[in-house]
Amino acid sequence: MNVRFLTLASLLTASTFAADAPKLPPIPAEPTAKKKELLFSDDFQRAELGKDKGWAIVVPTFSVENGALKGTQMRFDAPAKDGKPPVKGHQAVIGNDIPTQDSVIEFRFRLGGAQSVTAEFDDRKFNGSHYGHLCMARIAADKIILVDQKGLAEARPEGATGEPPTPKGRKNVSFPLSLDPDAWHSFTLETVGDTMRASIDGQPVAFLQSPGIAHPTKSKVEFGCMGKDGFFDDLKIWSAEAVR
């Protein structure tokens, strides 16, 4: 892996991104992952989402609009009423079974009216995290958050109670941004070993090293939209290896 690092402040222009927070970890100046095999691509140039590409809506809802994938959150917090249990709000989520260990994900996004959009890795057979969540990148207009989710929430193995132990050394980071929500932006997420490196519009914007990221069987990739009408397009996923 290239060990040359730059701080966020030296990488981002003031016209596009917010100033660096001094306590944030340094971001590698060069890519940390080398692309190998193209595993999946979708340009959404069709009238409907369909099933040919393997997409499954996990939490409603997603659709194709003007050649892009549109996410609209439909599940919001609601109290118990008329004998029905309370509803816990959740962002809209769509997923695809694309097994990876190390990878590069690229797509274009437009926040539109959404609060944030996400890219996430899961392993549904792993019982040490809620629904097998492993790690995630969340992009909002004012920040990007990289999260090690492994062991964060209640596990669901048969007969288990309580929460699983949180991996020692687990970390999350939040880097400031200043994005135009109505503009299209390009996004790259490199996941190799125990690290994630994110870039927006060709500029490195976030980096996280944390043990849960190294989970070897990332069997599912999911994309989320919190709020109304966030968009994804030109999605590609490669297997990858660390840059030496």
Coordinates of C-alpha atoms in Angstrom, one line a residue:
M1 CA 0.0 0.0 0.0
N2 CA 1.2 3.5 -0.8
V3 CA 2.3 5.1 2.5
R4 CA 2.3 8.6 1.3
F5 CA -0.5 10.5 3.1
L6 CA -2.1 13.9 2.7
T7 CA -4.5 15.7 5.0
L8 CA -8.0 16.5 3.9
A9 CA -7.2 20.2 3.9
S10 CA -4.4 19.8 1.4
L11 CA -6.6 17.7 -1.0
L12 CA -9.8 19.6 -1.2
T13 CA -10.6 23.0 -2.6
A14 CA -12.5 25.5 -0.5
S15 CA -15.0 26.0 -3.2
T16 CA -16.2 22.4 -3.0
F17 CA -15.5 20.9 0.4
A18 CA -15.3 22.1 4.0
A19 CA -12.1 22.7 5.9
D20 CA -10.2 19.7 7.4
A21 CA -10.8 18.7 11.0
P22 CA -7.4 18.5 12.6
K23 CA -8.0 15.3 14.6
L24 CA -9.2 13.3 11.7
P25 CA -6.9 10.5 10.4
P26 CA -4.8 11.3 7.3
I27 CA -6.1 10.1 3.9
P28 CA -3.8 8.3 1.5
A29 CA -3.0 10.6 -1.4
E30 CA -3.0 7.7 -3.9
P31 CA -5.4 4.8 -4.4
T32 CA -5.2 2.0 -1.9
A33 CA -6.8 -0.6 -4.2
K34 CA -6.0 -1.9 -7.6
K35 CA -9.0 -3.0 -9.7
K36 CA -9.1 -6.6 -11.0
E37 CA -12.2 -8.3 -12.4
L38 CA -15.4 -6.3 -13.1
L39 CA -18.0 -8.1 -11.1
F40 CA -21.1 -6.0 -11.8
S41 CA -22.3 -3.0 -13.6
D42 CA -25.6 -1.2 -14.2
D43 CA -26.3 2.0 -16.0
F44 CA -30.1 1.8 -15.4
Q45 CA -30.9 2.6 -19.0
R46 CA -34.3 1.0 -19.0
A47 CA -37.9 1.8 -18.1
E48 CA -38.1 -0.4 -15.0
L49 CA -35.8 -1.9 -12.4
G50 CA -36.6 -5.5 -13.4
K51 CA -35.0 -8.6 -12.1
D52 CA -32.4 -9.3 -14.7
K53 CA -29.6 -7.6 -12.8
G54 CA -30.4 -9.3 -9.5
W55 CA -31.6 -6.3 -7.6
A56 CA -33.9 -6.9 -4.5
I57 CA -35.6 -4.0 -2.7
V58 CA -34.9 -4.6 1.0
V59 CA -36.7 -1.6 2.4
P60 CA -39.1 0.4 0.1
T61 CA -38.6 1.8 -2.3
F62 CA -36.5 2.1 -5.4
S63 CA -37.4 2.7 -9.1
V64 CA -35.8 3.7 -12.3
E65 CA -36.4 7.3 -13.5
N66 CA -34.8 9.0 -16.5
G67 CA -32.0 6.4 -16.7
A68 CA -31.0 6.5 -13.0
L69 CA -31.9 4.6 -9.8
K70 CA -34.1 6.6 -7.6
G71 CA -34.5 5.9 -3.8
T72 CA -37.3 7.2 -1.7
Q73 CA -37.6 6.5 2.0
M74 CA -41.1 5.2 2.9
R75 CA -40.7 3.8 6.4
F76 CA -40.7 6.5 9.1
D77 CA -41.1 6.3 12.9
A78 CA -44.7 5.9 13.9
P79 CA -46.2 5.1 17.4
A80 CA -48.4 2.1 18.1
K81 CA -51.9 2.8 16.9
D82 CA -55.2 0.9 16.5
G83 CA -53.7 -2.3 17.8
K84 CA -50.7 -2.1 15.4
P85 CA -47.1 -2.2 16.8
P86 CA -44.9 0.9 16.5
V87 CA -42.9 1.3 13.3
K88 CA -39.2 2.1 13.4
G89 CA -38.0 4.4 10.6
H90 CA -35.5 3.1 8.1
Q91 CA -33.9 4.4 5.0
A92 CA -34.8 2.9 1.7
V93 CA -32.4 0.0 0.9
I94 CA -31.7 -2.0 -2.3
G95 CA -29.3 -4.9 -2.4
N96 CA -27.5 -7.3 -4.7
D97 CA -25.7 -10.6 -4.0
I98 CA -22.2 -9.7 -5.2
P99 CA -19.6 -11.6 -3.1
T100 CA -16.4 -9.7 -2.5
Q101 CA -13.5 -9.5 0.0
D102 CA -11.5 -6.5 -1.4
S103 CA -13.2 -4.3 -3.9
V104 CA -13.7 -1.0 -5.6
I105 CA -17.2 0.5 -6.0
E106 CA -17.8 3.4 -8.3
F107 CA -21.1 5.2 -9.0
R108 CA -22.5 8.7 -9.7
F109 CA -25.0 10.1 -7.2
R110 CA -27.2 13.1 -6.8
L111 CA -28.7 13.8 -3.3
G112 CA -31.6 15.7 -4.6
G113 CA -34.1 15.9 -1.7
A114 CA -32.5 13.1 0.3
Q115 CA -30.6 13.6 3.5
S116 CA -28.0 11.0 2.6
V117 CA -27.1 8.0 0.4
T118 CA -25.1 5.0 1.4
A119 CA -23.0 2.1 0.2
E120 CA -22.8 -0.9 2.5
F121 CA -21.3 -4.4 2.8
D122 CA -23.2 -7.2 4.5
D123 CA -22.8 -10.9 5.2
R124 CA -26.2 -12.4 5.9
K125 CA -24.7 -15.6 7.2
F126 CA -22.7 -13.8 9.8
N127 CA -24.5 -13.7 13.2
G128 CA -22.2 -11.3 14.9
S129 CA -24.0 -8.2 13.7
H130 CA -27.5 -7.1 13.1
Y131 CA -28.5 -8.6 9.8
G132 CA -24.9 -9.2 9.0
H133 CA -24.0 -5.5 8.6
L134 CA -20.2 -5.1 8.2
C135 CA -19.2 -1.6 7.1
M136 CA -20.7 1.4 5.4
A137 CA -20.1 4.8 3.7
R138 CA -22.8 7.4 4.2
I139 CA -22.7 10.6 2.1
A140 CA -24.6 13.7 3.1
A141 CA -24.2 17.3 1.7
D142 CA -22.1 18.3 4.8
K143 CA -20.2 15.2 5.6
I144 CA -19.2 11.6 4.8
I145 CA -19.2 9.0 7.5
L146 CA -17.3 5.7 7.3
V147 CA -18.6 3.1 9.8
D148 CA -17.3 -0.2 11.0
Q149 CA -20.6 -1.9 11.8
K150 CA -19.4 -5.4 12.7
G151 CA -20.7 -6.3 16.1
L152 CA -22.4 -3.0 16.7
A153 CA -26.0 -4.2 17.0
E154 CA -27.8 -7.2 18.5
A155 CA -26.8 -10.4 16.8
R156 CA -29.4 -13.0 15.9
P157 CA -27.9 -16.5 16.2
E158 CA -30.4 -19.1 17.5
G159 CA -30.8 -18.9 21.2
A160 CA -28.5 -15.8 21.6
T161 CA -29.4 -12.9 23.8
G162 CA -27.9 -9.5 24.3
E163 CA -25.4 -7.8 22.0
P164 CA -22.2 -9.4 20.6
P165 CA -18.9 -8.0 21.7
T166 CA -17.7 -5.0 19.8
P167 CA -14.4 -5.7 18.0
K168 CA -11.4 -4.2 19.8
G169 CA -10.2 -1.1 18.1
R170 CA -13.4 -0.5 16.1
K171 CA -13.6 3.0 14.8
N172 CA -15.9 5.4 12.9
V173 CA -15.0 8.6 11.2
S174 CA -16.9 11.6 9.9
F175 CA -15.2 14.0 7.4
P176 CA -16.7 17.4 6.5
L177 CA -18.0 18.1 3.0
S178 CA -19.9 20.8 1.2
L179 CA -21.7 19.3 -1.7
D180 CA -24.3 20.8 -4.0
P181 CA -27.3 18.4 -3.5
D182 CA -28.7 19.1 -6.9
A183 CA -25.5 18.3 -8.8
W184 CA -24.3 14.9 -9.9
H185 CA -21.1 13.7 -8.2
S186 CA -18.8 10.7 -8.8
F187 CA -18.0 8.4 -5.9
T188 CA -15.3 5.8 -5.4
L189 CA -15.1 3.5 -2.4
E190 CA -11.9 1.3 -2.1
T191 CA -12.2 -1.5 0.5
V192 CA -9.0 -3.5 1.0
G193 CA -8.0 -5.4 4.1
D194 CA -9.1 -3.4 7.2
T195 CA -9.3 -0.1 5.3
M196 CA -11.8 2.0 3.4
R197 CA -10.9 5.0 1.3
A198 CA -13.5 7.2 -0.3
S199 CA -13.2 9.8 -3.1
I200 CA -15.7 12.3 -4.5
D201 CA -15.2 13.9 -7.9
G202 CA -11.7 12.5 -8.1
Q203 CA -10.6 13.9 -4.7
P204 CA -9.9 11.7 -1.6
V205 CA -12.4 12.7 1.1
A206 CA -12.3 10.0 3.8
F207 CA -10.3 7.1 5.2
L208 CA -10.9 4.5 7.9
Q209 CA -8.9 1.7 9.3
S210 CA -10.9 -0.6 11.5
P211 CA -11.0 -4.4 12.2
G212 CA -14.5 -5.1 11.1
I213 CA -13.8 -3.9 7.5
A214 CA -11.5 -6.9 7.1
H215 CA -14.4 -9.4 7.3
P216 CA -13.5 -11.9 4.6
T217 CA -16.9 -12.8 3.2
K218 CA -18.8 -9.7 2.1
S219 CA -21.6 -11.5 0.4
K220 CA -24.0 -8.6 -0.3
V221 CA -23.7 -5.0 -1.4
E222 CA -26.5 -2.6 -0.5
F223 CA -27.3 1.0 -1.4
G224 CA -29.5 3.2 0.7
C225 CA -31.4 6.5 0.6
M226 CA -32.5 8.4 3.7
G227 CA -35.2 10.9 2.8
K228 CA -36.9 11.6 -0.6
D229 CA -35.5 11.1 -4.1
G230 CA -31.8 10.4 -4.0
F231 CA -30.3 9.1 -7.2
F232 CA -27.6 6.6 -8.3
D233 CA -26.2 5.9 -11.8
D234 CA -23.4 4.2 -13.7
L235 CA -22.6 1.7 -10.9
K236 CA -19.6 -0.6 -11.3
I237 CA -18.1 -3.0 -8.8
W238 CA -14.6 -4.7 -9.2
S239 CA -12.8 -7.2 -7.2
A240 CA -9.5 -5.6 -6.1
E241 CA -6.1 -6.1 -4.4
A242 CA -4.1 -3.8 -2.2
V243 CA -1.7 -1.5 -3.9
R244 CA 1.8 -2.5 -2.9

